[in-house]
Each structure stands twice: as structure tokens, then as C-alpha cells.
Amino acid sequence: KKGTGKTGSPSGKKKKVRKQKVKALDGKTGQKVGIMLSQLPGIDGTKRCIETMDKSFDEDRLLKLKSILPDKESMKAIQRKEEENTKRKGEPLDWDKPELLFIMMNKIPQLKNRIDVWLFSLQFDARLLLLMRQFDQFV
């Protein structure tokens, strides 16, 4: 071919082949988790915040995080992809971000209970004040 380099492209430069990220979650779940992930401090940052019950996570953020906790069906879909890859003896999977978040969250023991206790601790003072006001009305 005239005017092309060894690669067949007009400029002669090699085209970078972008490896496709592996997705296992259904589109709706993946999109919801992806949107939520954009409001979090990244996967590693989120993990650190959860493990340390970081004060930068307010009640609203925790409720949103709780709303996207991985369910059994989603984790089974991720596991199936892993098993398929293992059978083919393929390279480690390059997961998309929502799947990476689910994998990370699934490794934290008692995550839902941890978030519930965290929420309770954030709401405690306000609830106590409300109860004290209600009690004062009866006394």
C-alpha cells in the first residue's frame, strides 16, 4: 500500500489496542454502582474509609454506599467470569470499576453490619437529643 507504514496506518504508527474491561454486572447495576463510585474516594480510598470508619463519610454517603452493597446474584456473576477465565487459563481479568468495587466490598467481613453500626454512631447524638426532648415533655 502506498503511503502507509508497516502497520498499515497512514502515519506508520502502531495503533494501541485498548484492552476491554471485564464486566459481569447487569447494565443497570453497573451503571448505578459506577455513578456512586464517582462520588467516592476511589476503590482503595473507600476501602480505607470503611475499615477505619472515617469521619469524611457522612450519613448520606453511607446510606448511598449501603444501597449498592453487592448482592448474591452479582457476586455469583463475578465468580462465574472468574471460573470461566480459570478454565481457559487466561490472564488475570481486568475488571471494570463497578466489579472491582464489589470485589473489594465483598472481602470486608460483616460489611452491612459495619455500615449499620457506623450509621447508628453518626445518628446517636441527634436521636438522643430528640428522645430527651420528648421525655422532657412528659415530665
PDB file of C-alpha atoms in Angstrom, residues 5-137:
ATOM      1  CA  GLY A   5       3.967   2.362   7.228  1.00  0.00           C
ATOM      2  CA  LYS A   6       4.497  -1.245   8.274  1.00  0.00           C
ATOM      3  CA  THR A   7       1.386  -1.180  10.395  1.00  0.00           C
ATOM      4  CA  GLY A   8      -0.970  -0.334   7.571  1.00  0.00           C
ATOM      5  CA  SER A   9      -1.946   3.000   9.081  1.00  0.00           C
ATOM      6  CA  PRO A  10      -1.315   6.158   7.059  1.00  0.00           C
ATOM      7  CA  SER A  11       1.051   7.607   9.653  1.00  0.00           C
ATOM      8  CA  GLY A  12       3.004   4.401  10.096  1.00  0.00           C
ATOM      9  CA  LYS A  13       2.391   4.434  13.879  1.00  0.00           C
ATOM     10  CA  LYS A  14       1.143   1.376  15.659  1.00  0.00           C
ATOM     11  CA  LYS A  15      -2.363   1.647  16.996  1.00  0.00           C
ATOM     12  CA  LYS A  16      -2.696   0.988  20.713  1.00  0.00           C
ATOM     13  CA  VAL A  17      -5.082  -1.846  21.312  1.00  0.00           C
ATOM     14  CA  ARG A  18      -7.140  -0.906  24.311  1.00  0.00           C
ATOM     15  CA  LYS A  19      -7.929  -3.968  26.392  1.00  0.00           C
ATOM     16  CA  GLN A  20     -11.634  -4.284  27.092  1.00  0.00           C
ATOM     17  CA  LYS A  21     -12.561  -4.091  30.785  1.00  0.00           C
ATOM     18  CA  VAL A  22     -14.360  -7.188  32.011  1.00  0.00           C
ATOM     19  CA  LYS A  23     -17.962  -6.641  33.075  1.00  0.00           C
ATOM     20  CA  ALA A  24     -20.057  -9.164  34.959  1.00  0.00           C
ATOM     21  CA  LEU A  25     -22.814  -7.000  36.416  1.00  0.00           C
ATOM     22  CA  ASP A  26     -26.006  -6.289  34.540  1.00  0.00           C
ATOM     23  CA  GLY A  27     -26.084  -2.893  32.838  1.00  0.00           C
ATOM     24  CA  LYS A  28     -28.427  -1.212  35.314  1.00  0.00           C
ATOM     25  CA  THR A  29     -26.437  -2.341  38.361  1.00  0.00           C
ATOM     26  CA  GLY A  30     -23.114  -1.489  36.732  1.00  0.00           C
ATOM     27  CA  GLN A  31     -24.337   1.993  35.870  1.00  0.00           C
ATOM     28  CA  LYS A  32     -25.751   2.633  39.370  1.00  0.00           C
ATOM     29  CA  VAL A  33     -22.530   1.453  41.012  1.00  0.00           C
ATOM     30  CA  GLY A  34     -20.423   3.449  38.545  1.00  0.00           C
ATOM     31  CA  ILE A  35     -22.319   6.641  39.371  1.00  0.00           C
ATOM     32  CA  MET A  36     -21.939   6.015  43.095  1.00  0.00           C
ATOM     33  CA  LEU A  37     -18.251   5.220  42.648  1.00  0.00           C
ATOM     34  CA  SER A  38     -17.721   8.635  41.067  1.00  0.00           C
ATOM     35  CA  GLN A  39     -18.858  10.151  44.396  1.00  0.00           C
ATOM     36  CA  LEU A  40     -16.441   8.046  46.441  1.00  0.00           C
ATOM     37  CA  PRO A  41     -12.698   8.465  47.020  1.00  0.00           C
ATOM     38  CA  GLY A  42     -11.814   5.627  44.650  1.00  0.00           C
ATOM     39  CA  ILE A  43     -11.815   1.924  45.457  1.00  0.00           C
ATOM     40  CA  ASP A  44      -8.752   1.893  47.717  1.00  0.00           C
ATOM     41  CA  GLY A  45      -9.834   5.120  49.424  1.00  0.00           C
ATOM     42  CA  THR A  46     -13.317   3.726  50.015  1.00  0.00           C
ATOM     43  CA  LYS A  47     -11.845   0.553  51.487  1.00  0.00           C
ATOM     44  CA  ARG A  48      -9.675   2.592  53.877  1.00  0.00           C
ATOM     45  CA  CYS A  49     -12.668   4.744  54.883  1.00  0.00           C
ATOM     46  CA  ILE A  50     -14.821   1.691  55.577  1.00  0.00           C
ATOM     47  CA  GLU A  51     -12.133  -0.102  57.561  1.00  0.00           C
ATOM     48  CA  THR A  52     -11.391   2.944  59.723  1.00  0.00           C
ATOM     49  CA  MET A  53     -14.946   4.340  59.826  1.00  0.00           C
ATOM     50  CA  ASP A  54     -13.505   7.593  58.512  1.00  0.00           C
ATOM     51  CA  LYS A  55     -15.364  10.743  59.542  1.00  0.00           C
ATOM     52  CA  SER A  56     -15.292  12.030  55.960  1.00  0.00           C
ATOM     53  CA  PHE A  57     -18.134   9.603  55.234  1.00  0.00           C
ATOM     54  CA  ASP A  58     -21.320  11.316  56.345  1.00  0.00           C
ATOM     55  CA  GLU A  59     -24.745   9.737  56.814  1.00  0.00           C
ATOM     56  CA  ASP A  60     -25.819  10.473  53.230  1.00  0.00           C
ATOM     57  CA  ARG A  61     -22.729   8.849  51.743  1.00  0.00           C
ATOM     58  CA  LEU A  62     -23.111   5.792  53.966  1.00  0.00           C
ATOM     59  CA  LEU A  63     -26.759   5.358  53.005  1.00  0.00           C
ATOM     60  CA  LYS A  64     -25.782   5.527  49.331  1.00  0.00           C
ATOM     61  CA  LEU A  65     -22.998   3.021  49.891  1.00  0.00           C
ATOM     62  CA  LYS A  66     -25.413   0.725  51.718  1.00  0.00           C
ATOM     63  CA  SER A  67     -27.823   0.947  48.775  1.00  0.00           C
ATOM     64  CA  ILE A  68     -25.235  -0.561  46.411  1.00  0.00           C
ATOM     65  CA  LEU A  69     -23.924  -3.389  48.584  1.00  0.00           C
ATOM     66  CA  PRO A  70     -23.205  -6.435  46.428  1.00  0.00           C
ATOM     67  CA  ASP A  71     -25.975  -8.995  46.404  1.00  0.00           C
ATOM     68  CA  LYS A  72     -25.507 -12.746  45.980  1.00  0.00           C
ATOM     69  CA  GLU A  73     -26.556 -12.676  42.322  1.00  0.00           C
ATOM     70  CA  SER A  74     -23.982 -10.031  41.415  1.00  0.00           C
ATOM     71  CA  MET A  75     -21.202 -11.833  43.237  1.00  0.00           C
ATOM     72  CA  LYS A  76     -22.158 -15.100  41.515  1.00  0.00           C
ATOM     73  CA  ALA A  77     -21.918 -13.367  38.135  1.00  0.00           C
ATOM     74  CA  ILE A  78     -18.421 -12.135  39.009  1.00  0.00           C
ATOM     75  CA  GLN A  79     -17.456 -15.577  40.272  1.00  0.00           C
ATOM     76  CA  ARG A  80     -18.708 -17.217  37.048  1.00  0.00           C
ATOM     77  CA  LYS A  81     -16.492 -14.897  34.976  1.00  0.00           C
ATOM     78  CA  GLU A  82     -13.541 -15.791  37.211  1.00  0.00           C
ATOM     79  CA  GLU A  83     -14.242 -19.516  36.831  1.00  0.00           C
ATOM     80  CA  GLU A  84     -14.574 -19.247  33.045  1.00  0.00           C
ATOM     81  CA  ASN A  85     -11.260 -17.433  32.911  1.00  0.00           C
ATOM     82  CA  THR A  86      -9.591 -20.045  35.147  1.00  0.00           C
ATOM     83  CA  LYS A  87     -10.843 -22.879  32.905  1.00  0.00           C
ATOM     84  CA  ARG A  88      -9.344 -21.137  29.865  1.00  0.00           C
ATOM     85  CA  LYS A  89      -6.166 -20.482  31.864  1.00  0.00           C
ATOM     86  CA  GLY A  90      -6.369 -16.873  30.774  1.00  0.00           C
ATOM     87  CA  GLU A  91      -4.527 -13.863  32.137  1.00  0.00           C
ATOM     88  CA  PRO A  92      -5.895 -12.212  35.283  1.00  0.00           C
ATOM     89  CA  LEU A  93      -9.094 -10.374  34.472  1.00  0.00           C
ATOM     90  CA  ASP A  94      -9.002  -6.608  34.004  1.00  0.00           C
ATOM     91  CA  TRP A  95     -12.250  -5.823  35.814  1.00  0.00           C
ATOM     92  CA  ASP A  96     -14.325  -2.711  35.228  1.00  0.00           C
ATOM     93  CA  LYS A  97     -14.565  -0.339  38.217  1.00  0.00           C
ATOM     94  CA  PRO A  98     -18.047  -1.381  39.475  1.00  0.00           C
ATOM     95  CA  GLU A  99     -16.942  -5.024  39.585  1.00  0.00           C
ATOM     96  CA  LEU A 100     -13.713  -4.041  41.377  1.00  0.00           C
ATOM     97  CA  LEU A 101     -15.743  -2.138  43.977  1.00  0.00           C
ATOM     98  CA  PHE A 102     -18.000  -5.162  44.528  1.00  0.00           C
ATOM     99  CA  ILE A 103     -15.000  -7.500  44.827  1.00  0.00           C
ATOM    100  CA  MET A 104     -13.411  -5.177  47.385  1.00  0.00           C
ATOM    101  CA  MET A 105     -16.630  -4.748  49.384  1.00  0.00           C
ATOM    102  CA  ASN A 106     -17.276  -8.492  49.358  1.00  0.00           C
ATOM    103  CA  LYS A 107     -13.907  -9.062  51.074  1.00  0.00           C
ATOM    104  CA  ILE A 108     -14.797  -6.860  54.066  1.00  0.00           C
ATOM    105  CA  PRO A 109     -16.299  -9.065  56.793  1.00  0.00           C
ATOM    106  CA  GLN A 110     -19.759  -8.101  58.026  1.00  0.00           C
ATOM    107  CA  LEU A 111     -19.872  -5.036  55.771  1.00  0.00           C
ATOM    108  CA  LYS A 112     -23.604  -4.406  56.098  1.00  0.00           C
ATOM    109  CA  ASN A 113     -23.424  -4.683  59.893  1.00  0.00           C
ATOM    110  CA  ARG A 114     -20.366  -2.417  59.946  1.00  0.00           C
ATOM    111  CA  ILE A 115     -22.244   0.238  57.943  1.00  0.00           C
ATOM    112  CA  ASP A 116     -25.319  -0.100  60.175  1.00  0.00           C
ATOM    113  CA  VAL A 117     -23.236   0.418  63.330  1.00  0.00           C
ATOM    114  CA  TRP A 118     -21.421   3.307  61.677  1.00  0.00           C
ATOM    115  CA  LEU A 119     -24.745   4.929  60.762  1.00  0.00           C
ATOM    116  CA  PHE A 120     -26.031   4.408  64.294  1.00  0.00           C
ATOM    117  CA  SER A 121     -22.941   6.082  65.750  1.00  0.00           C
ATOM    118  CA  LEU A 122     -23.400   9.071  63.423  1.00  0.00           C
ATOM    119  CA  GLN A 123     -27.087   9.380  64.301  1.00  0.00           C
ATOM    120  CA  PHE A 124     -26.756   8.694  68.029  1.00  0.00           C
ATOM    121  CA  ASP A 125     -26.412  12.266  69.337  1.00  0.00           C
ATOM    122  CA  ALA A 126     -29.338  13.543  67.274  1.00  0.00           C
ATOM    123  CA  ARG A 127     -31.537  10.620  68.345  1.00  0.00           C
ATOM    124  CA  LEU A 128     -30.591  11.039  71.999  1.00  0.00           C
ATOM    125  CA  LEU A 129     -31.400  14.756  71.881  1.00  0.00           C
ATOM    126  CA  LEU A 130     -34.782  14.018  70.302  1.00  0.00           C
ATOM    127  CA  LEU A 131     -35.598  11.419  72.969  1.00  0.00           C
ATOM    128  CA  MET A 132     -34.566  13.785  75.739  1.00  0.00           C
ATOM    129  CA  ARG A 133     -36.859  16.492  74.339  1.00  0.00           C
ATOM    130  CA  GLN A 134     -39.744  14.021  74.135  1.00  0.00           C
ATOM    131  CA  PHE A 135     -39.055  12.843  77.669  1.00  0.00           C
ATOM    132  CA  ASP A 136     -38.980  16.434  78.965  1.00  0.00           C
ATOM    133  CA  GLN A 137     -42.480  16.952  77.545  1.00  0.00           C
TER     134      GLN A 137
END
